[in-house]
Amino acid sequence: MSTFLQQLVNGVTWGSVYALIALGYTMVYGILRLINFAHGDIYMLGAFIGLYASRWFNAAKDPSPVKALLVLLTSMLLSALIGMIIERLAYKPVRKSPRLSALITAIGVSLLLENGGALVFGEDQKFFPQLIPQKTIALMAGVSISNQQLIVLVVSIVLMFGLRMFVLHTRTGKAMQAVSHSHMAASLMGISVDRIITFTFMIGSSLAAAAGVLVALQSPKIEPYMGIMPGLKAFVAAVLGGIGNIPGAVVGGLVMGIAEVMVTGYLSPTYRDAIAFVLLIVILLVRPAGIFGKAVTEKV
Amino acid sequence: MSAPLLHLEKVTMQFGGLKAVCDFELAIRPGELVGLIGPNGAGKTTVFNVITGVYTPTRGRVMLDGAQVSGLKANRIACRGVTRTFQNIRLFPRLTCLDNVAVAAHQHRKAGLASALFGTNAFQRDEALLRAQSLEMLQVLGLGDYADAMATELAYGQQRRLEIARALAGRPKLLLLDEPAAGLNPQESEELMRLITEIRRRFSLTILLIEHDMKVVMGICERIAVLDYGLMIAEGSPSEIRSNPKVIEAYLGEDTAHA
Amino acid sequence: MKRFLAPAITLVALLALNQSLPRFLNPYYFQVLILVGINITLAVSLNLVNGFTGQFSIGHAGFMAAGAYGSAMFTMTFGQKIAAAMIAAHLPPVVAQGAMLLASLLLGGGLAAIFGYLVGLPSLRLRGDYLAIVTLGFGEIIRVIILNVDAVGGARGLPGIPQWANFFWVFLVAAIVIGLAVNLANSTHGRALFAIRDDEIAAEALGVDTTAYKVTAFVLGSFFAGVAGGLFAHYLSYLNPSTFTFLKSIEVIAMVVLGGMGSITGSVLAAIVLTLLPEALRAVKDYRMVLYALMLIILMITRPQGLMGTRELSWALFGGRRRGGSK
């Protein structure tokens, strides 16, 4: 039983990282109907920016929680900027193109970030400094959580809660909801659709970057291709929850994280990469719109 | 009186809490030309969608030639001889006019997939015949010169006719026209009325038609059913419908002056 | 009689080239040429699903892997022995190996087609991106399974597959796929697929059995992806699961989209360009993939409909009929 609970703790922590990435996927999809394949690579960039930022703040030699927070914020801010640039340069021109062309563009951006990253950062693994020395906190007999895991959880929850408040209660957030329903109607109501789309990319990118830094805190090996698999799986998580649905992305991410940790623990680590997709296929066959999604029927 | 070709038996179509069509009863005899009218949102297109199998009715059933067709998939119903046009034109934009029509003739093919892949002689003959028939259908609708044009290159009125040509190529017994005169100018509407009368005679069709243009409806329909809020509020000859107070009420504010 | 002329000429030309090419083409260029042939098969077969039918499949590498491993396993367990027995019975090795290669390709293709059927089934309920993500997931599942099965070498890969495939076989298959696709495009069945792509609801209302056609497109597409995989296995004589990642699927989709959805000549052209491009960029090694990615993005921005749109290079050149024309 304690092993199970321990796995659950690990699963929830890992799942909250997926949830953070999935949020960006789901928001961009909700607004553009685009699978932004480059989103996982923003997560990678977030980790690398965090690495350079912590060197800049000299955080490796002299770690402190304040510096860790600064690193996190720097990474989120710069990644938001990168997200904006990508949207303006690559996605805006293909917004009215066939969906598959837009998808290929996203894949192109993804390849560009990965290989550009390999060029700039080098292909080999880099070590992310220990910004917060690891401590283990015992929860009960046989179940513990590290302080790093706790930080991942707390920061994720704060960010997700903040996003929810933002989307539900601010003008920009409400404008985002409007744009996701209909670009046309939103622009007729005086909303600048272009601005909202750019803004959505910025928020999504900063959340992914946060996920990148949080993961690097716990498992410090980072490399330019680290975003591919988590990116794909986070997208699956978004689909699980019902794509375009913000609480759905969170639940989908948690389900995914828990399922992966359980498969690794009880079955075999080599099947870990498959469980995400098995889960996906099962859900889509049983409930094609995802857990929280609404089925959409085409008007004839 | 002959047995009905199409019989809607107390058809109800419900979406969540909304009853788009309620206990709708309609029988159409072979060869009849019936109009279905009603204000916007009355459920007319829903009736078409139920007949053609896009929706399965929540209650009641649709009988074609005495056999139940509700519950069948849309393509099976089409093969039983019911084809339609769409209110918002749904042509195949990336196909030529001829190919648009040939798609509908598809159900009358003989050659199978394998013979098509290997281009056998039987297949070539079949294909030539299909093309000839499709071209003929284009000519009937006055689109013979546009066989190789892309469907989207046609003018609006021509696109409406192409949709009719396509529906006819399926060799239907029952043709459903969803607002065929929408967006046409008065002269085009006149032509359309002549055209409908002609194809009806030529292919001995039974036609059910949704239309807002009262001149068209009153001009060619022998019988008219009026829907309002999913309920049939009147049924009868054009002159009966014209003087029916319920109908006038339902249309109050709309241009009943034409009628 | 005329119908058999083009195939006969193709066959003779392929045999002649098969004998002559290796003599004056250096092995590196020759291998690139072989890859071009395999990629043409992959691109045209995916075009049947994505371009013709408008389904959104991004897991083609999975079908290729199924075909590659399936055919390789057949050859290594039975094919080689049967070929040896045939040679012992005084059959020429070319014939014996050719026959066994053909058998393995058909089996590999068949295995991929079964998977294609299974993946095609969800396409009846799922549309667009949802289907895309299921095909992606399927491709990944296949790869993970291969990684975990020791009998096929797992992560170490599968060495020792006899090198039976050559220029002749690779381009024969490519020619067959192109020929079938052209015939399909000009047939009533092809039109039904196009109709589904353009407007599924209208197609169904006109009596097109959309269910059957969508699954058929998946089965045909994955069969030929499997055959391409089999050729790949029997040419390189070594398989590794890392070949069949999501990236491989992306390569093939890029070919279809770049060529123009539904355009067969477009797919062929794009398969050639996108196979040669990374090779040509080898000169600038480190920048190779960056440039490839940039070109992909720029091409999509400047020509989102692909090089050819839905059109074809004039078939008149090949003595055929113009697509969609009345003759």
XYZ file of C-alpha atoms in Angstrom, chain A residues 81-224:
144
model
C 8.748 36.416 -26.002
C 9.947 33.510 -28.127
C 6.386 32.210 -28.301
C 5.266 35.597 -29.566
C 7.965 35.722 -32.229
C 7.146 32.206 -33.434
C 3.460 33.022 -33.682
C 4.074 36.238 -35.597
C 6.673 34.901 -38.006
C 5.584 31.324 -38.628
C 1.962 30.741 -37.647
C 0.273 33.995 -38.535
C 1.057 33.670 -42.257
C -0.497 30.179 -42.414
C -3.554 30.933 -40.305
C -5.895 30.803 -43.286
C -4.070 27.971 -45.063
C -5.311 24.365 -45.051
C -5.038 22.790 -41.606
C -2.431 20.276 -42.680
C -0.151 23.026 -44.012
C -0.375 24.796 -40.682
C 0.436 21.511 -38.961
C 3.504 20.990 -41.152
C 4.581 24.541 -40.325
C 4.321 23.702 -36.640
C 6.386 20.580 -37.220
C 8.910 22.688 -39.111
C 9.144 25.088 -36.191
C 9.598 22.131 -33.864
C 12.455 20.735 -35.974
C 13.967 24.199 -36.157
C 13.955 24.651 -32.395
C 15.370 21.177 -31.750
C 18.141 21.377 -34.292
C 18.753 25.052 -33.740
C 19.011 24.176 -30.049
C 21.499 21.435 -30.833
C 23.540 23.965 -32.771
C 23.472 26.665 -30.124
C 23.536 24.625 -26.905
C 25.375 21.584 -28.258
C 23.876 18.105 -28.721
C 25.240 16.665 -25.510
C 23.518 16.711 -22.144
C 23.956 19.737 -19.927
C 23.629 19.743 -16.187
C 21.126 22.052 -14.597
C 22.482 23.443 -11.334
C 20.951 22.386 -8.022
C 19.126 25.593 -7.265
C 17.468 24.021 -4.269
C 19.338 21.242 -2.483
C 17.240 18.122 -2.204
C 15.619 17.195 1.092
C 13.228 14.379 1.715
C 10.088 14.934 3.698
C 8.428 11.866 5.147
C 4.651 11.935 4.805
C 3.912 8.654 6.530
C 5.530 5.261 6.897
C 7.115 4.421 3.574
C 5.769 7.464 1.760
C 7.829 10.551 1.217
C 8.026 13.593 -0.961
C 11.132 15.593 -1.774
C 11.148 19.318 -1.278
C 11.769 19.641 -5.048
C 8.660 17.640 -5.807
C 6.765 19.817 -3.400
C 7.986 22.934 -5.200
C 6.907 21.466 -8.544
C 3.470 20.792 -7.105
C 3.046 24.148 -5.419
C 4.302 26.191 -8.370
C 2.114 24.188 -10.786
C -0.951 24.674 -8.650
C -0.290 28.396 -8.273
C 0.194 28.810 -12.032
C -2.884 26.766 -12.926
C -5.021 28.599 -10.413
C -3.664 31.931 -11.658
C -4.502 30.962 -15.230
C -8.020 30.019 -14.277
C -8.584 33.316 -12.487
C -7.111 35.147 -15.436
C -9.274 33.442 -18.049
C -12.472 33.715 -16.045
C -12.159 37.153 -14.522
C -10.097 39.500 -16.669
C -11.118 41.304 -19.832
C -8.306 39.694 -21.806
C -9.232 36.291 -20.428
C -12.836 36.733 -21.441
C -11.689 37.938 -24.843
C -9.704 34.704 -25.168
C -12.839 32.693 -24.480
C -14.702 34.730 -27.059
C -12.019 34.227 -29.710
C -12.017 30.485 -29.079
C -15.742 30.417 -29.863
C -15.550 32.438 -33.047
C -12.876 34.683 -34.498
C -15.470 36.452 -36.574
C -17.903 37.182 -33.763
C -15.089 38.224 -31.438
C -13.673 40.698 -33.929
C -17.161 42.107 -34.513
C -17.340 42.747 -30.779
C -14.235 44.891 -31.067
C -11.750 42.297 -29.826
C -8.387 42.364 -31.565
C -8.144 38.705 -32.531
C -4.500 39.001 -33.567
C -3.535 40.419 -30.214
C -5.429 37.715 -28.313
C -3.860 34.932 -30.342
C -0.375 36.311 -29.733
C -1.165 36.665 -26.078
C -2.373 33.070 -25.884
C 0.895 31.869 -27.348
C 2.790 33.934 -24.804
C 0.889 32.504 -21.858
C 1.167 28.944 -23.167
C 4.880 29.335 -23.808
C 5.574 30.739 -20.381
C 3.724 27.820 -18.747
C 5.734 25.333 -20.807
C 8.929 27.121 -19.835
C 7.934 26.916 -16.190
C 7.448 23.176 -16.663
C 10.913 22.958 -18.221
C 12.579 24.693 -15.280
C 10.604 22.655 -12.744
C 11.597 19.372 -14.365
C 15.217 20.465 -14.610
C 15.164 21.166 -10.870
C 14.449 17.509 -10.173
C 16.226 15.724 -13.007
C 19.038 18.042 -14.017
C 20.116 16.486 -17.310
C 18.816 18.634 -20.145
C 19.365 18.339 -23.906
C 17.873 19.888 -27.068
